[in-house]
PDB file of C-alpha atoms in Angstrom:
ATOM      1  CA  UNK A   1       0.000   0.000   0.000  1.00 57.00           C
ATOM      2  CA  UNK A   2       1.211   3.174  -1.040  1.00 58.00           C
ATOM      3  CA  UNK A   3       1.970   6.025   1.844  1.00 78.00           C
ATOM      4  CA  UNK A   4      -0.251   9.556   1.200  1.00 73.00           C
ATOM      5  CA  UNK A   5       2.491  11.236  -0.205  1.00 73.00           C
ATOM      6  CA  UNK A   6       3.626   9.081  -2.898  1.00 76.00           C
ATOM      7  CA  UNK A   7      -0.520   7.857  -4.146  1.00 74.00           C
ATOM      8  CA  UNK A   8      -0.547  11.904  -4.332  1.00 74.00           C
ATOM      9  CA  UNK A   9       2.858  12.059  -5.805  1.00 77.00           C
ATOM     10  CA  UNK A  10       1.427   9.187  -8.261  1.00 77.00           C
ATOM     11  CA  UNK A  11      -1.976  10.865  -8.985  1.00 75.00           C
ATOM     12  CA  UNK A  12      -0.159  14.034 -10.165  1.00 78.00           C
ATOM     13  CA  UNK A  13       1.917  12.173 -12.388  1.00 78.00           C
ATOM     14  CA  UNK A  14      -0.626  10.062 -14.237  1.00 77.00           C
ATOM     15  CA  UNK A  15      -3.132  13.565 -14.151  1.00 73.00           C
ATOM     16  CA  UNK A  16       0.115  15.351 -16.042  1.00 76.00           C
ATOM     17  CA  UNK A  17       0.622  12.498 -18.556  1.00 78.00           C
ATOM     18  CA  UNK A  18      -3.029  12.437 -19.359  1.00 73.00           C
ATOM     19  CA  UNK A  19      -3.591  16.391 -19.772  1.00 70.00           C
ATOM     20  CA  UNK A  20      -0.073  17.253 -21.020  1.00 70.00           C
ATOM     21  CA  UNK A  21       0.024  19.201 -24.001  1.00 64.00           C
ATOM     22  CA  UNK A  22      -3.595  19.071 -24.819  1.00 64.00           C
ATOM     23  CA  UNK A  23      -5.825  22.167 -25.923  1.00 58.00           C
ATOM     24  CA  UNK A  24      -9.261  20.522 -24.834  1.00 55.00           C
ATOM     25  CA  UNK A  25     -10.966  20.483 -21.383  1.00 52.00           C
ATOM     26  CA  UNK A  26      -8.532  21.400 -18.369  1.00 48.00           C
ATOM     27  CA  UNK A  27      -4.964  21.079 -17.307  1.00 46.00           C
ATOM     28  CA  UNK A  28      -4.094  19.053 -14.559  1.00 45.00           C
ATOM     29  CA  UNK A  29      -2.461  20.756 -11.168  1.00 46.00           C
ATOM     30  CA  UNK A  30      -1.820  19.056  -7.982  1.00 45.00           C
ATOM     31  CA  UNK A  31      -5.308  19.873  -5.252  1.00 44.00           C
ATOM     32  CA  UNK A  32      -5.095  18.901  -1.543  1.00 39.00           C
ATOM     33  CA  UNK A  33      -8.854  16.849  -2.508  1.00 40.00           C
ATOM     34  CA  UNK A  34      -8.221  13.840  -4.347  1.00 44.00           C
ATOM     35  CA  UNK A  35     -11.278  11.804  -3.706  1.00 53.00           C
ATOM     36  CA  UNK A  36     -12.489  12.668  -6.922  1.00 65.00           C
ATOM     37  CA  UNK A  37     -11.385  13.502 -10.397  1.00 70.00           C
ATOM     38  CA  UNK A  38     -12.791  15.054 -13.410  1.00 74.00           C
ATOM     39  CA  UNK A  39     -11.978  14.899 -17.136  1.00 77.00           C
ATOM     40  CA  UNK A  40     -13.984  17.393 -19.198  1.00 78.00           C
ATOM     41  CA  UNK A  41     -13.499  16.974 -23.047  1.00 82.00           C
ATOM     42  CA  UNK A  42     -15.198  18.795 -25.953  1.00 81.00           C
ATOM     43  CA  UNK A  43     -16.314  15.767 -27.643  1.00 86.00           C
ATOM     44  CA  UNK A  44     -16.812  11.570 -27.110  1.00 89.00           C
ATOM     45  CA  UNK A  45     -13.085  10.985 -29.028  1.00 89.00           C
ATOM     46  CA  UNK A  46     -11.658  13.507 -26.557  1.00 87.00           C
ATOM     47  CA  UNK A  47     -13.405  11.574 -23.491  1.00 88.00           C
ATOM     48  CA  UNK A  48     -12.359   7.916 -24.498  1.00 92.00           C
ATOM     49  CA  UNK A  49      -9.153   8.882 -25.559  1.00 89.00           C
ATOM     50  CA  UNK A  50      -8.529  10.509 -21.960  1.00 86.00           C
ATOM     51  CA  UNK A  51     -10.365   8.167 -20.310  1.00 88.00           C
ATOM     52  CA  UNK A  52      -8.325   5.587 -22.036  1.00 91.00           C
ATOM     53  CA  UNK A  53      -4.942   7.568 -21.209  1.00 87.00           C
ATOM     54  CA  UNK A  54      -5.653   7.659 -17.745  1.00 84.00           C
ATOM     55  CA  UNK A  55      -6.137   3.709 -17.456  1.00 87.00           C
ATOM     56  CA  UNK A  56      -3.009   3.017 -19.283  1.00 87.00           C
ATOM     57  CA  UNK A  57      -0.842   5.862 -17.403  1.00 85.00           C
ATOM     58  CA  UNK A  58      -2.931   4.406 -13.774  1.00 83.00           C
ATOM     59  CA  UNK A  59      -1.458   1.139 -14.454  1.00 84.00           C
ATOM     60  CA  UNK A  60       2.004   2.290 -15.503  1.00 84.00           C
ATOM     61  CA  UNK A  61       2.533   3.232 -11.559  1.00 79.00           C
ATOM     62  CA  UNK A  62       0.584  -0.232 -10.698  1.00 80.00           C
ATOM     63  CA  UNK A  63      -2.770   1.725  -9.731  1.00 76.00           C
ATOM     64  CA  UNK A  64      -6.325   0.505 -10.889  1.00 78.00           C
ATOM     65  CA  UNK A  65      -9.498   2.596 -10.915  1.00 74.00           C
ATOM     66  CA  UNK A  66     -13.213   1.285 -10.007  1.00 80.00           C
ATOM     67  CA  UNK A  67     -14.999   1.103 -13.176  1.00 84.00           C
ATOM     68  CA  UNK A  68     -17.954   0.382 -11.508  1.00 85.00           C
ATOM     69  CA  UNK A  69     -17.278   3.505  -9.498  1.00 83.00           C
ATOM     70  CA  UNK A  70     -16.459   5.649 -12.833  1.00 85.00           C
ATOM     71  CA  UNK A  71     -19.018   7.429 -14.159  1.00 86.00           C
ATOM     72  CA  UNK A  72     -20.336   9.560 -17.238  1.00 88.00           C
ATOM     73  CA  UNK A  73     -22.237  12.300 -17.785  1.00 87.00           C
ATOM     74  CA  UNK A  74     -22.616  14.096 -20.985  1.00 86.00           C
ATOM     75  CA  UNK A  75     -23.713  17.845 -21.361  1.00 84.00           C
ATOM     76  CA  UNK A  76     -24.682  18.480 -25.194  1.00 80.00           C
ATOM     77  CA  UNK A  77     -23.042  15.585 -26.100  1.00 79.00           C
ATOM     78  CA  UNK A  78     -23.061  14.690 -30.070  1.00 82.00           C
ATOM     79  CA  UNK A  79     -23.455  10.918 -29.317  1.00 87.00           C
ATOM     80  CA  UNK A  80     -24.647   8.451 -27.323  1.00 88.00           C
ATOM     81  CA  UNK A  81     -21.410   6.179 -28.129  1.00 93.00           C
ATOM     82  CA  UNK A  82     -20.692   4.601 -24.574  1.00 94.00           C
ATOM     83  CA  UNK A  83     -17.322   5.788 -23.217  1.00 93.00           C
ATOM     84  CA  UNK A  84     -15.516   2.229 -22.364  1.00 94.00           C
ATOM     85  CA  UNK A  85     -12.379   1.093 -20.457  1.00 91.00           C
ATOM     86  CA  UNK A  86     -10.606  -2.056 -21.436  1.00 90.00           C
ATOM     87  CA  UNK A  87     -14.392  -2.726 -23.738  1.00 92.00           C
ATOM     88  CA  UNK A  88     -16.070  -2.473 -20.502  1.00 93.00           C
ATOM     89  CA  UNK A  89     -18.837   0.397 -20.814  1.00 94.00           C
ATOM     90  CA  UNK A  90     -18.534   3.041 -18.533  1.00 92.00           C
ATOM     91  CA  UNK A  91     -22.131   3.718 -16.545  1.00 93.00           C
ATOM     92  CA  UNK A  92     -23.676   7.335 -17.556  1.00 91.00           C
ATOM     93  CA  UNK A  93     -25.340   9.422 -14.840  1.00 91.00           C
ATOM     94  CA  UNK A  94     -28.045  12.576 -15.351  1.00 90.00           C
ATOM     95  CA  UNK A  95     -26.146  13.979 -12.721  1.00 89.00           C
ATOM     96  CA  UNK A  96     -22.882  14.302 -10.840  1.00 83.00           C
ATOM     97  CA  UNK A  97     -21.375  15.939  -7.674  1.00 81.00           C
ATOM     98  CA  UNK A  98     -18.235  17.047  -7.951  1.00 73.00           C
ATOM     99  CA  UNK A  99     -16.248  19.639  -4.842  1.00 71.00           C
ATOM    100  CA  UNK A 100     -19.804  20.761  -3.522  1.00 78.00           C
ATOM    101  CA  UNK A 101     -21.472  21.638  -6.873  1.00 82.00           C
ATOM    102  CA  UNK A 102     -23.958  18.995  -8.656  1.00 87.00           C
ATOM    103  CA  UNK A 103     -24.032  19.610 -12.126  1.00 84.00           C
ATOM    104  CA  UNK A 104     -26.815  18.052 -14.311  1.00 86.00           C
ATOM    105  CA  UNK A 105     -27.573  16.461 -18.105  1.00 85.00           C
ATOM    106  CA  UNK A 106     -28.889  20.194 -18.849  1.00 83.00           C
ATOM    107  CA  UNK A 107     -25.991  21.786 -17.857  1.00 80.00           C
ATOM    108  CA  UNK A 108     -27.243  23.411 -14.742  1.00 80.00           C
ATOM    109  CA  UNK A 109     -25.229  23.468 -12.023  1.00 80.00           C
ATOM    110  CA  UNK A 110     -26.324  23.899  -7.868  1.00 83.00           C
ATOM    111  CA  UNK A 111     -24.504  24.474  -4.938  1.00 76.00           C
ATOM    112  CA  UNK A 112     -24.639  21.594  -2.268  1.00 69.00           C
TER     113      UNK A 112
END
């Protein structure tokens, strides 16, 4: 089992890998919360191949994620293609809380 420090340490450099040098959704910096992360892409080929990134980088270091704990949710999306990890469809949500704020399938968004 990994110490605090070094699963943080870890998570950073997996979240840089993932996010480096890319123009779409948001760059990766270190937070003191890591219960929960977020990728945000512009389109479905943006969110697989992130969400694809992240599982390969994740087991590069020897971590795993909960794909029955990942989840999807798609604002204005262009398709209903499920997002998948290792062929294993990823479930889709009408809403998700994320850092106090629960954002909806609308794209509304309310403070907890």
């Amino acid at each position: 089992m990994l110490s605090p420090i070094l699963f943080i340490l870890a998570i950073d450099w997996i979240m840089r890998a993932v996010t480096n040098q890319k123009r779409n959704g948001i760059q990766w910096t270190l937070w003191s919360q890591l219960d929960d992360l977020a990728l945000l892409s512009h389109n479905y080929q943006q969110m697989q191949e992130k969400t694809s990134d992240l599982h390969h980088t994740s087991m590069q270091v020897g971590l795993t994620f909960n794909k029955q704990k990942t989840k999807i949710l798609r604002i204005n999306a262009g398709t209903d293609e499920p997002v998948k990890i290792e062929g294993e469809e990823l479930e889709e949500v009408e809403s998700f809380t994320y850092l106090g704020s629960v954002m909806d399938k609308s794209g509304e968004q309310t403070q907890m």
